[in-house]
Short mmCIF file of C-alpha atoms and ligand atoms in Angstrom, two decimals:
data_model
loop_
_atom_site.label_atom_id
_atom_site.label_comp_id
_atom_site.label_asym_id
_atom_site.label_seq_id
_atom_site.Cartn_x
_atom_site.Cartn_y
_atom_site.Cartn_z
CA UNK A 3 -5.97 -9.17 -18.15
CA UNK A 4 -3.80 -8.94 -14.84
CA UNK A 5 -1.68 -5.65 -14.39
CA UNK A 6 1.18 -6.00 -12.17
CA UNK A 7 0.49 -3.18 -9.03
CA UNK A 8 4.11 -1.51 -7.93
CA UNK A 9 3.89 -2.99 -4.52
CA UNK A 10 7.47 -3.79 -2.91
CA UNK A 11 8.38 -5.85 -6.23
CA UNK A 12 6.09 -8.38 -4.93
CA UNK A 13 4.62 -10.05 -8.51
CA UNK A 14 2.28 -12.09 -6.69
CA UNK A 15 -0.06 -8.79 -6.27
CA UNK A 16 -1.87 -7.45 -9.21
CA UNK A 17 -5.13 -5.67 -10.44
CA UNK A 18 -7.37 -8.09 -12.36
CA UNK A 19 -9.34 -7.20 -15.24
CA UNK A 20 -12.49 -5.91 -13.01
CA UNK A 21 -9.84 -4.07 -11.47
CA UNK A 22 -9.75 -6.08 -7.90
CA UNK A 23 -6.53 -6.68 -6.01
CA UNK A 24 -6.04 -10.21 -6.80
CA UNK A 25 -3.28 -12.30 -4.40
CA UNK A 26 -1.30 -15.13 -5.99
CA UNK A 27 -3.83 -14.83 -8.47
CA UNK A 28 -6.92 -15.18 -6.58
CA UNK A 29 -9.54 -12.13 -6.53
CA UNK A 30 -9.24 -10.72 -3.32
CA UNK A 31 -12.91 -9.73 -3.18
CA UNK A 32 -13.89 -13.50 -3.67
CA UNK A 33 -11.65 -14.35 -0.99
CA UNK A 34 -13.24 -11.70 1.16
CA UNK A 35 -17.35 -13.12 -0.03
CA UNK A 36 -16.41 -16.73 0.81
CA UNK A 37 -14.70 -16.40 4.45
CA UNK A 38 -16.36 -13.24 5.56
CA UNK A 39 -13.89 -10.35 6.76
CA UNK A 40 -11.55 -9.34 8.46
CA UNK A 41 -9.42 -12.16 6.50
CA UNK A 42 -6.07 -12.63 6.87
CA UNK A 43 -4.97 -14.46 3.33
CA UNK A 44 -1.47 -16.06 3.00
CA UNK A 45 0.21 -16.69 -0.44
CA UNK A 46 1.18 -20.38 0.19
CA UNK A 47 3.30 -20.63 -2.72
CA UNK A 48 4.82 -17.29 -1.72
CA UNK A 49 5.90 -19.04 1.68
CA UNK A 50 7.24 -22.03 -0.01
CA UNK A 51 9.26 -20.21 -2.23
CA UNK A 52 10.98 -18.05 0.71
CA UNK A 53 11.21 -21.16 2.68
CA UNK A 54 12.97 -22.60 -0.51
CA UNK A 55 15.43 -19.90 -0.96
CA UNK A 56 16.89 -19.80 2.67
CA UNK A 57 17.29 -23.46 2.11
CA UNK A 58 18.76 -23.10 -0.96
CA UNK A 59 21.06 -20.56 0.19
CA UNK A 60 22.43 -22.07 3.43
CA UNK A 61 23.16 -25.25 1.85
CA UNK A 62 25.56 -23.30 -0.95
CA UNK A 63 26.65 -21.16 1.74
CA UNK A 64 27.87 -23.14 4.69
CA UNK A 65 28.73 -26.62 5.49
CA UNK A 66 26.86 -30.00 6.10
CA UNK A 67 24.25 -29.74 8.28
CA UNK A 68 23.74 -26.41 8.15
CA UNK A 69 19.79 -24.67 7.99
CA UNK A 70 17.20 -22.50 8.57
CA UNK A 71 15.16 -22.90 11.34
CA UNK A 72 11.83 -21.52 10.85
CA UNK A 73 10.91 -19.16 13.53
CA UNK A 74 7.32 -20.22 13.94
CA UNK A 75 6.18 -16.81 16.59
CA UNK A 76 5.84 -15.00 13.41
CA UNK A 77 2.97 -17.19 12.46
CA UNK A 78 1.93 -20.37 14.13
CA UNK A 79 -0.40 -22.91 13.29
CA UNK A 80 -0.44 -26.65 12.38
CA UNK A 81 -0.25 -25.93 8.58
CA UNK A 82 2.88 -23.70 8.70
CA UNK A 83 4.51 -26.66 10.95
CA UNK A 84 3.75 -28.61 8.33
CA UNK A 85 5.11 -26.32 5.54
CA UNK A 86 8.35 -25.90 7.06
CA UNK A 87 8.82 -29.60 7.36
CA UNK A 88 8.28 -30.00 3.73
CA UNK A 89 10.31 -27.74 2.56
CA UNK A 90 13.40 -29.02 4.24
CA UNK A 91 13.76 -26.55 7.60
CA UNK A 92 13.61 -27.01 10.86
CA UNK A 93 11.34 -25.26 13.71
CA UNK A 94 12.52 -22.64 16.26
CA UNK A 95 9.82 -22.66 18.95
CA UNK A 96 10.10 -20.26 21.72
CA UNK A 97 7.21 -21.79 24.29
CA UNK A 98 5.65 -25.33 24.97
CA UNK A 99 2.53 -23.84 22.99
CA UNK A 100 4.58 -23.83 19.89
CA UNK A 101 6.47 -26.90 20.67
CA UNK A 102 2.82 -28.84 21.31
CA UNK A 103 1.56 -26.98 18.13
CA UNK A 104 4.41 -28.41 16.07
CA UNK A 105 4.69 -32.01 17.57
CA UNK A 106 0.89 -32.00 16.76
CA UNK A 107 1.53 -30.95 12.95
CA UNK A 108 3.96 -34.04 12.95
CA UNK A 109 7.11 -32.03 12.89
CA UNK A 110 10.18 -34.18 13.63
CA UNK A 111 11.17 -33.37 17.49
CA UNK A 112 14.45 -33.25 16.62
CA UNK A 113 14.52 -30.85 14.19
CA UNK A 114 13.47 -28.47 16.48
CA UNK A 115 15.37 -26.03 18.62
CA UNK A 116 13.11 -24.67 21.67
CA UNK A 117 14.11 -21.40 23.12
CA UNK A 118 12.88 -19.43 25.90
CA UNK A 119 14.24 -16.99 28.93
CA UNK A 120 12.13 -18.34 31.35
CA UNK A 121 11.29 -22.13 30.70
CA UNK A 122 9.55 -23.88 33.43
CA UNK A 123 10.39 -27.03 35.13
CA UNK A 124 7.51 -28.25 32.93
CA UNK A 125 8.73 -26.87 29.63
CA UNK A 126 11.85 -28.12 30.14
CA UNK A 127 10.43 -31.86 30.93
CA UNK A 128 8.03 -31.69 28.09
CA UNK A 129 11.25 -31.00 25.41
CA UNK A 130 12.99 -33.21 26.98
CA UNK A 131 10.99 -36.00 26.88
CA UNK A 132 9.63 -35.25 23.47
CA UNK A 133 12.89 -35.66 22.16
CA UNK A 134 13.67 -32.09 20.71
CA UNK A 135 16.97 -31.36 18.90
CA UNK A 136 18.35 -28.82 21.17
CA UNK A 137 17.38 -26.50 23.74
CA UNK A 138 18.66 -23.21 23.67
CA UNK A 139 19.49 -22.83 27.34
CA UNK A 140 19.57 -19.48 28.14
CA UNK A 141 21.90 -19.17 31.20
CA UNK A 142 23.24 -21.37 33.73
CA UNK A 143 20.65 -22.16 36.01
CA UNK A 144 19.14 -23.34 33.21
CA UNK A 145 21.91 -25.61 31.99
CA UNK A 146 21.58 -27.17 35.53
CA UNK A 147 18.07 -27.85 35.41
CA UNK A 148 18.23 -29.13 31.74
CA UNK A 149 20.79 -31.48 32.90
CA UNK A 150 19.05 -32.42 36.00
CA UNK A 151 15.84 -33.42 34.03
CA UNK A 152 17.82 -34.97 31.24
CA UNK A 153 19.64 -36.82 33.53
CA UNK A 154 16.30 -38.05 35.35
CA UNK A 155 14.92 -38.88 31.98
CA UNK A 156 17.73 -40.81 30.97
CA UNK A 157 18.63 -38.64 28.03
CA UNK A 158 21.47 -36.81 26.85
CA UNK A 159 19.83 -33.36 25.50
CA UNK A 160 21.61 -31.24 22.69
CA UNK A 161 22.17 -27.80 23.68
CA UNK A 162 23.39 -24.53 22.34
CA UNK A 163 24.40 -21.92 25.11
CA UNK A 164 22.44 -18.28 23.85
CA UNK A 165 25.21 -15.31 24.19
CA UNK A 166 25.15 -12.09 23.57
CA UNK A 167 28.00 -10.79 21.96
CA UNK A 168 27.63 -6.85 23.61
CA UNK A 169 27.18 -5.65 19.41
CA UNK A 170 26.40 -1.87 20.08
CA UNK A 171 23.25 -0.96 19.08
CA UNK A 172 23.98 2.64 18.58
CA UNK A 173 25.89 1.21 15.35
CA UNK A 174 22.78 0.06 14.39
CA UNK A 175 20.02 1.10 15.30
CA UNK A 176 17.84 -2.02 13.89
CA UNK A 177 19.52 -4.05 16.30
CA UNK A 178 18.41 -4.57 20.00
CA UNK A 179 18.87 -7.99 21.25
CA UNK A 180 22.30 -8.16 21.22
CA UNK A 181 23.89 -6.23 23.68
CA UNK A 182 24.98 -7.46 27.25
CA UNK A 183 22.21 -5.84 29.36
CA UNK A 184 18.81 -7.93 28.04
CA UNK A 185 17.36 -10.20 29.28
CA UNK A 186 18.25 -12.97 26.75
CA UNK A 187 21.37 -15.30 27.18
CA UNK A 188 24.74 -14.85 28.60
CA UNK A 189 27.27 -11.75 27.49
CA UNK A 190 30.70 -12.73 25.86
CA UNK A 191 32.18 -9.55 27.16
CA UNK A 192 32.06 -9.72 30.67
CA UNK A 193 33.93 -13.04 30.57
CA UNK A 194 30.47 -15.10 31.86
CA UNK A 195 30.19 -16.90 28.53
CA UNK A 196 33.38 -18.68 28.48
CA UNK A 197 32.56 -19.39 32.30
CA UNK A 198 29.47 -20.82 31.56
CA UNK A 199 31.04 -23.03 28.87
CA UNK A 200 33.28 -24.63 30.95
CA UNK A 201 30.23 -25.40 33.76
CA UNK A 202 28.29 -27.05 30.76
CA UNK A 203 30.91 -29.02 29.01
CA UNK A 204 31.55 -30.74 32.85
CA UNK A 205 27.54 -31.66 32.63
CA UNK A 206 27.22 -35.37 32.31
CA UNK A 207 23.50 -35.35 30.88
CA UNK A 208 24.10 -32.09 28.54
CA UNK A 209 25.80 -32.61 24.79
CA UNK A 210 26.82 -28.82 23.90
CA UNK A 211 26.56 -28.53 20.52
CA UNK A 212 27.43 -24.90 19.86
CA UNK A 213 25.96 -21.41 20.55
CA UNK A 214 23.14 -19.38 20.28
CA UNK A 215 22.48 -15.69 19.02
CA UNK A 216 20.32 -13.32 17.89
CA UNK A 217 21.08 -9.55 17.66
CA UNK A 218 17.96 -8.11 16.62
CA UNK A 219 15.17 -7.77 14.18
CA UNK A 220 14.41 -5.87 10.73
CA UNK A 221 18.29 -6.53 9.44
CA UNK A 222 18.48 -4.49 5.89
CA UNK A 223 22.73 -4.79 5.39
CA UNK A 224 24.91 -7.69 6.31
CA UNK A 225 26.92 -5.53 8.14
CA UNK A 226 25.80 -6.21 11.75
CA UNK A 227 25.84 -10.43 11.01
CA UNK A 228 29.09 -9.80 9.97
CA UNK A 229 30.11 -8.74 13.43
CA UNK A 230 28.01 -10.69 15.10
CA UNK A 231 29.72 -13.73 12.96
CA UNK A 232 33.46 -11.96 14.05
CA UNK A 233 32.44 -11.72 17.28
CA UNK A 234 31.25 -15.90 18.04
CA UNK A 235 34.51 -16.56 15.98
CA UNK A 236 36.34 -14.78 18.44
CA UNK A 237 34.46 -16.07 21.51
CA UNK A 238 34.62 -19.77 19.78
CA UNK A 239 38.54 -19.34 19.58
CA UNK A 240 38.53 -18.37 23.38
CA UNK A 241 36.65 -21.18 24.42
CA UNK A 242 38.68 -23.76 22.08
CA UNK A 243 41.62 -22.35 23.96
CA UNK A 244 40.38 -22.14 27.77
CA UNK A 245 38.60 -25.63 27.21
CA UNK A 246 40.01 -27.52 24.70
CA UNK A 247 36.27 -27.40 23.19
CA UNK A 248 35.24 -26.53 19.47
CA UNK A 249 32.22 -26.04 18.67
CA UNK A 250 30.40 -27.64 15.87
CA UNK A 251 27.46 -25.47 15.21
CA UNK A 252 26.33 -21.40 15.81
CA UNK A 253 22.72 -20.11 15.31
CA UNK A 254 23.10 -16.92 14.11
CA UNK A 255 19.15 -16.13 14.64
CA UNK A 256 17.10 -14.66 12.59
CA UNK A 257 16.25 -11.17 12.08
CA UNK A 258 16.10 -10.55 8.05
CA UNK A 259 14.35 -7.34 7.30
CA UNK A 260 10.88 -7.01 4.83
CA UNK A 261 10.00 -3.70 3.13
CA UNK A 262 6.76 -2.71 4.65
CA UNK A 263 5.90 0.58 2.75
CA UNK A 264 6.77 1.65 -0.19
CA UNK A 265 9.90 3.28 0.06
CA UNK A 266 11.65 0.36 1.73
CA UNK A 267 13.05 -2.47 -0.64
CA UNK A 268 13.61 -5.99 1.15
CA UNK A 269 17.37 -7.60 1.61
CA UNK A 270 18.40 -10.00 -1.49
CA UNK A 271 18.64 -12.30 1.72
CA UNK A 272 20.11 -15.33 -0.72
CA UNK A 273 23.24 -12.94 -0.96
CA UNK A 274 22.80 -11.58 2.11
CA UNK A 275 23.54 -15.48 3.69
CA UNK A 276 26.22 -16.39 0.74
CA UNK A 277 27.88 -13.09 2.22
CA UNK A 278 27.78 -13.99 5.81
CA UNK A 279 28.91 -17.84 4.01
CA UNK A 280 32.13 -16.06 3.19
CA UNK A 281 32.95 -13.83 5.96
CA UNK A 282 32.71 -17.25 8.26
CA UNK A 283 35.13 -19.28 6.05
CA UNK A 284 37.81 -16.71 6.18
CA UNK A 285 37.29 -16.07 9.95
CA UNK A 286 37.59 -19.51 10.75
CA UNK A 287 40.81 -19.76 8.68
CA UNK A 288 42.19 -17.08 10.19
CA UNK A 289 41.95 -18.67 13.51
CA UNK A 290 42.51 -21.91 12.67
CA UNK A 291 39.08 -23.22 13.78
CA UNK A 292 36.92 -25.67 11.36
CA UNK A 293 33.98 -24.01 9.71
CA UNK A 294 31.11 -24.42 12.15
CA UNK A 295 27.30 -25.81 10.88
CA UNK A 296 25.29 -22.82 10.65
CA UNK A 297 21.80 -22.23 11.71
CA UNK A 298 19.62 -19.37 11.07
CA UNK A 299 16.02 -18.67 12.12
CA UNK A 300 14.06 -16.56 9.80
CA UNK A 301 10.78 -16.15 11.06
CA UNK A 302 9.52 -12.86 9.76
CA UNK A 303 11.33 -13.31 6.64
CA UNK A 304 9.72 -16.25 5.29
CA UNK A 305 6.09 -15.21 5.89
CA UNK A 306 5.49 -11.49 5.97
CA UNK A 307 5.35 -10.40 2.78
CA UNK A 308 3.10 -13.70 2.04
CA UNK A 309 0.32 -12.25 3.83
CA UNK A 310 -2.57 -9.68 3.55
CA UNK A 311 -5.38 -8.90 5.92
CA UNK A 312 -8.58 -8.11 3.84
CA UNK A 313 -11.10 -5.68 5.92
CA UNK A 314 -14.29 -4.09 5.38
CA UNK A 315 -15.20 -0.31 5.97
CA UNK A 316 -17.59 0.50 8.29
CA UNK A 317 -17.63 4.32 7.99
CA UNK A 318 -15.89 6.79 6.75
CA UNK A 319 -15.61 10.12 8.72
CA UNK A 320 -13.92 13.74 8.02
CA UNK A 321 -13.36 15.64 11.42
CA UNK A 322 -13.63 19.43 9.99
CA UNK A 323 -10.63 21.14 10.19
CA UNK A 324 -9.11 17.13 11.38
CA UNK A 325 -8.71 13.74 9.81
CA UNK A 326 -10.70 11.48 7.60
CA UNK A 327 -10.94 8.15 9.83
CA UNK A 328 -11.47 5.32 7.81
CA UNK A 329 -13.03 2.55 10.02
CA UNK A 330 -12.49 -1.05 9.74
CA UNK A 331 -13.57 -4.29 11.12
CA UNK A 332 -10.65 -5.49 13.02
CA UNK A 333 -7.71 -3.09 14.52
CA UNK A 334 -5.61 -3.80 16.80
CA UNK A 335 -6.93 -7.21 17.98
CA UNK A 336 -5.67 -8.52 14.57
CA UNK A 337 -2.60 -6.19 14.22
CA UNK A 338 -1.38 -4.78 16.93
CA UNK A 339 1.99 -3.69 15.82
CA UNK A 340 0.67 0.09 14.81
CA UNK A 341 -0.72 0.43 18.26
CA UNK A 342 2.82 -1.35 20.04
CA UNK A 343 5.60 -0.40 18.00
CA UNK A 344 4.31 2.67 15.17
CA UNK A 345 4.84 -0.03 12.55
CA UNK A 346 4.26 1.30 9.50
CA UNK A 347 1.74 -0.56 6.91
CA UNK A 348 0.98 -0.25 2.93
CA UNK A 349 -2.30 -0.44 1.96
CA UNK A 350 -4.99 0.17 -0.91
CA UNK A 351 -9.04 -0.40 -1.25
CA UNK A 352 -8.83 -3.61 -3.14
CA UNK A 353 -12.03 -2.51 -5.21
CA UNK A 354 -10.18 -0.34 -6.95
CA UNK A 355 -6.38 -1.29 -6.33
CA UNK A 356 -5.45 -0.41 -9.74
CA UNK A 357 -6.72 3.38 -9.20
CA UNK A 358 -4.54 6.64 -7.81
CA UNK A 359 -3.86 6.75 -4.22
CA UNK A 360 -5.47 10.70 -3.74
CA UNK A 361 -6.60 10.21 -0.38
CA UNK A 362 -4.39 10.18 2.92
CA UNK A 363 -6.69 8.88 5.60
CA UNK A 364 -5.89 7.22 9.58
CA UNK A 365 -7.13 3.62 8.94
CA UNK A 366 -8.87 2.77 12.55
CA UNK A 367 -10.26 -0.06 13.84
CA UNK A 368 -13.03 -1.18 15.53
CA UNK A 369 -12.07 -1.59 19.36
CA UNK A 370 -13.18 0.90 21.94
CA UNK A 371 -9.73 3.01 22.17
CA UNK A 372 -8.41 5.84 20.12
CA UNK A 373 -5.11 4.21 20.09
CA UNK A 374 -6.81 1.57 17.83
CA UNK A 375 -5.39 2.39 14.46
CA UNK A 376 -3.58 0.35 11.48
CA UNK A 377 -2.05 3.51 10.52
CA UNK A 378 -2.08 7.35 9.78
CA UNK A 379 -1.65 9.69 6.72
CA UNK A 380 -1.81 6.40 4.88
CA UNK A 381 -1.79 6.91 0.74
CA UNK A 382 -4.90 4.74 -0.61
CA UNK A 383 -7.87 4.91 -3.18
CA UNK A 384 -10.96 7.42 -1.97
CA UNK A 385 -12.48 4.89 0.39
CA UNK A 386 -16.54 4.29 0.68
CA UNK A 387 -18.24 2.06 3.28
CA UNK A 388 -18.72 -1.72 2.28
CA UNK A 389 -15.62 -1.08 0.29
CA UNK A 390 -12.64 -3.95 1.09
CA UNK A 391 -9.17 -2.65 2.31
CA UNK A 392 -6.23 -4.84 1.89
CA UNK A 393 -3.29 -3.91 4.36
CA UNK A 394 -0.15 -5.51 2.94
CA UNK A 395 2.82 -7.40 4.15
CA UNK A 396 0.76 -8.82 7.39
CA UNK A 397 1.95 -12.00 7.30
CA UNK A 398 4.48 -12.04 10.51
CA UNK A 399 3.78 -11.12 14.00
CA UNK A 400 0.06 -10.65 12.96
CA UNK A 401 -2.75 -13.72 14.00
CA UNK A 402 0.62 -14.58 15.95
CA UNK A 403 0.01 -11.62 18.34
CA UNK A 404 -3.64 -11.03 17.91
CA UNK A 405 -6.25 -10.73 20.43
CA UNK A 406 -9.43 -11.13 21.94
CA UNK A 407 -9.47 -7.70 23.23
CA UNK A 408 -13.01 -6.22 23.11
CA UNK A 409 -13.99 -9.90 22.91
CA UNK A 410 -13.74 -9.59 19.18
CA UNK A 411 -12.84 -12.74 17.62
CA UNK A 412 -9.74 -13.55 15.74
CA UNK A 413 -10.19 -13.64 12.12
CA UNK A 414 -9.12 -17.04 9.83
CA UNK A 415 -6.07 -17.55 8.04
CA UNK A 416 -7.04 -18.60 4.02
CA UNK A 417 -3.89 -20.19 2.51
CA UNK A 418 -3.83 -19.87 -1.22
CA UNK A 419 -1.74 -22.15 -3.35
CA UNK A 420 -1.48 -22.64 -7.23
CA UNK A 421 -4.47 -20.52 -7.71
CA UNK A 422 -6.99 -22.69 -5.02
CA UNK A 423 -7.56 -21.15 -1.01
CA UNK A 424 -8.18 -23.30 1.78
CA UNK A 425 -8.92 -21.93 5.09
CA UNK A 426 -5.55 -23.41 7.56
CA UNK A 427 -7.37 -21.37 10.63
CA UNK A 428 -10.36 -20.97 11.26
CA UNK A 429 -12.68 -17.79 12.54
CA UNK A 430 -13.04 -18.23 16.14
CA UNK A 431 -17.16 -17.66 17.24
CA UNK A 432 -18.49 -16.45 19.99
CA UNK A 433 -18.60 -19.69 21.72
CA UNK A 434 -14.75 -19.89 21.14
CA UNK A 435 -14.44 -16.58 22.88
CA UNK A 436 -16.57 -17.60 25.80
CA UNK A 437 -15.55 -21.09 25.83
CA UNK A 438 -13.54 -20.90 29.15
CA UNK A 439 -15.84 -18.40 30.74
CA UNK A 440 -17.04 -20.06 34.32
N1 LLP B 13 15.23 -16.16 16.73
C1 LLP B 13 15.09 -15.57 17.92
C2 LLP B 13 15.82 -16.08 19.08
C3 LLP B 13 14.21 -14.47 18.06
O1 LLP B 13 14.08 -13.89 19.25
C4 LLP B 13 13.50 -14.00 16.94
C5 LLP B 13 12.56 -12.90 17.05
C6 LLP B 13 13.68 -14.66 15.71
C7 LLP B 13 14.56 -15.73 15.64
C8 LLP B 13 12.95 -14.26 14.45
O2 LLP B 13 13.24 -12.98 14.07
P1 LLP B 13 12.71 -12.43 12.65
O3 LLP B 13 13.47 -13.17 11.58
O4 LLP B 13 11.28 -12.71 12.59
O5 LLP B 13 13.04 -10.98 12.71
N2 LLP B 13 6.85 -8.86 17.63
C9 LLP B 13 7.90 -8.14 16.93
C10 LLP B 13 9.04 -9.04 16.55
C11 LLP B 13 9.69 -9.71 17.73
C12 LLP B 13 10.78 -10.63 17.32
C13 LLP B 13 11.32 -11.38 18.49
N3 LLP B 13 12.29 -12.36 18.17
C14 LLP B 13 7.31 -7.48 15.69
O6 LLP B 13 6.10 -7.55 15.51
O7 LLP B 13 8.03 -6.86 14.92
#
């Protein structure tokens, strides 16, 4: 018999009948037996299904041509590439690493969009000449290099100009990425965006196809893409009038939030977009302008709630008077995002995931650093050594920013999918870790 566990509504976790966390159906100790731990395991169907719904949803929401991008830093590797494809999105790759990783899964070049706020000469000539969508060029001497290679190439390269729309992040505190003073793209408000517009229309080797934008990360309310969608419409109006130009498509970015602990509920993101859908359509009649093609590029969105990293304990340790350290095999190396940011994590001993959470313990990992820890006063099962912890909602910015710190190696990604796991990464060895040791 499988009980459904009260994590974040998410009813592909559950206690099986020998009382094991079981993912998508699969016992979670199994999973942990067969590929050795730490494991990070991914609900493939889970992925789908998210990748599914954003496609779903822009298609009812905006017009032809409009999609989500997936953005592949939350988690890249060959099989996601591949994923993506088949689910109808395209790819938002941010470095040539990603682009090669893509082109090499067989991803169509030109349904991918490759950003970055410092391409190289090279990066540039490698999109170029792989025949990516669009490049999002991210100021003006990069618009001048892009056409400069194009134009040596003998192409004509699709190109959205990244802006900032100067959205203050004091109204929101979630979002970070859009006001004028980052490092990212060119500000609306100071006038350098519409000046920037004119310099790339007059570029003989450069097709402008729209803009670019991304305001920020962990987005729970439609509030600030609602601004951020008044805001282009304004700056698209300008531009129309100072140039004569409309613009026939706007990335909007990504940035959908994912409930990470328990008292956090994710976005109905499928409203969320039909929302945004609506807000656009009567902007654009109120200005008069045609309803743009919309892109969006969910990257933590689609897979972080797919994924959970299985651990073992190594020890577990009460300072008198202090803490009880419960400590793992892998840490920061595979997560670093407790150590970086104080992101907060979910997690439960999947022994006995079906059991009360009594114990509040500082999950630690196994690098040589204090600051190595998943989490602190974190609810979960009395822990014992050789006991598996599951740490939930690890699917984004997780084997995507892991290390080799400590020269530990990064752990494998198993994909499950209709009940079956296949390993899509593998566990790096020694040899891998060593490999480019002279
Ligand atoms: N598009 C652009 C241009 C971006 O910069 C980002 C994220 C995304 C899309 C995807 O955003 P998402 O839907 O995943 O929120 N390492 C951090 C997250 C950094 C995100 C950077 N840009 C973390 O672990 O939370």
């Amino acid at each position: 018999m499988e009980t459904e566990i009260d994590m974040f509504q998410q009813p592909n976790l559950t206690v099986n009948a020998a009382g094991h966390l079981a993912i998508g159906g699969v016992d979670s100790l199994a999973l942990a037996e067969k590929y050795g731990t730490p494991l990070y395991v991914l609900d493939e169907d889970m992925v789908r299904e998210r990748m599914a719904l954003y496609v779903d949803a822009m298609r009812a929401a905006f017009p032809a041509g409009s999609r989500p991008l997936y953005a592949s830093k939350a988690l890249c590797c060959k099989a996601l590439c591949a994923m993506a494809h088949e689910q109808g999105m395209g790819l938002d790759v941010v470095s040539a690493g990603e682009l090669y990783t893509a082109l090499a899964a067989g991803f169509p070049a030109e349904d991918i969009c490759f950003h970055g706020n410092a391409k190289t000469e090279a990066d540039i000539r490698y999109a170029v000449s792989s025949g990516v969508g669009i490049i999002a060029a991210d100021g003006e001497e990069e618009l001048e290099r892009i056409d400069r290679i194009a134009g040596e190439l003998g192409a004509r390269q699709g190109v959205l100009l990244r802006v900032t729309p100067g959205i203050d992040p004091h109204t929101f505190a979630a979002v970070n990425t859009g006001v004028v003073d980052v490092k990212f793209g060119v500000p609306i408000p100071t006038g350098d965006a519409l000046a920037v517009t004119g310099r790339a229309l007059e570029k003989e080797n450069i097709h402008l196809l729209g803009f670019h934008c991304h305001i920020g990360s962990q987005i729970f309310e439609p509030d600030p893409f609602f601004l951020e969608t008044d805001v282009l419409l304004a700056f698209l109006a300008q531009v129309r009038r100072a140039w004569g130009y409309t613009a026939g498509v706007l990335d909007l970015g990504g940035g959908f939030a994912v409930a990470y602990t328990e008292d956090q509920r994710g976005p109905d993101c499928a409203d969320m977009i039909r929302r945004v859908g609506e807000r656009l359509a009567a902007g654009c009649r109120a200005l008069d302008l045609p309803v743009p093609a919309v892109l969006m590029e969910p990257g933590r969105g689609i897979v972080a709630a797919a994924g959970v990293t299985l651990y073992t304990v190594q020890n577990v340790k009460s300072v008198p008077g202090g803490r009880c350290y419960v400590a793992v095999d892998g840490g920061m190396t595979d997560n670093p995002r407790y150590a970086l940011y104080g992101a907060r994590y979910t997690a439960a001993v999947a022994d006995r995931a079906g059991e009360a959470k009594t114990a509040r313990v500082t999950l630690a990992g196994c690098c040589c650093e204090s600051g190595d820890l998943l989490g602190e006063d974190m609810a979960i099962q009395p822990p014992h050594t050789g006991d598996r912890v599951a740490v939930f909602v690890t699917g984004a910015y997780n084997y995507s920013m892991a290390s080799n710190y400590n020269r530990v190696p990064r752990p494998p990604i198993a994909a499950l999918r209709g009940g079956t796991d296949r390993l899509i990464v593998r566990r790096e060895t020694w040899e891998d870790v060593t490999r480019y040791d002279l």
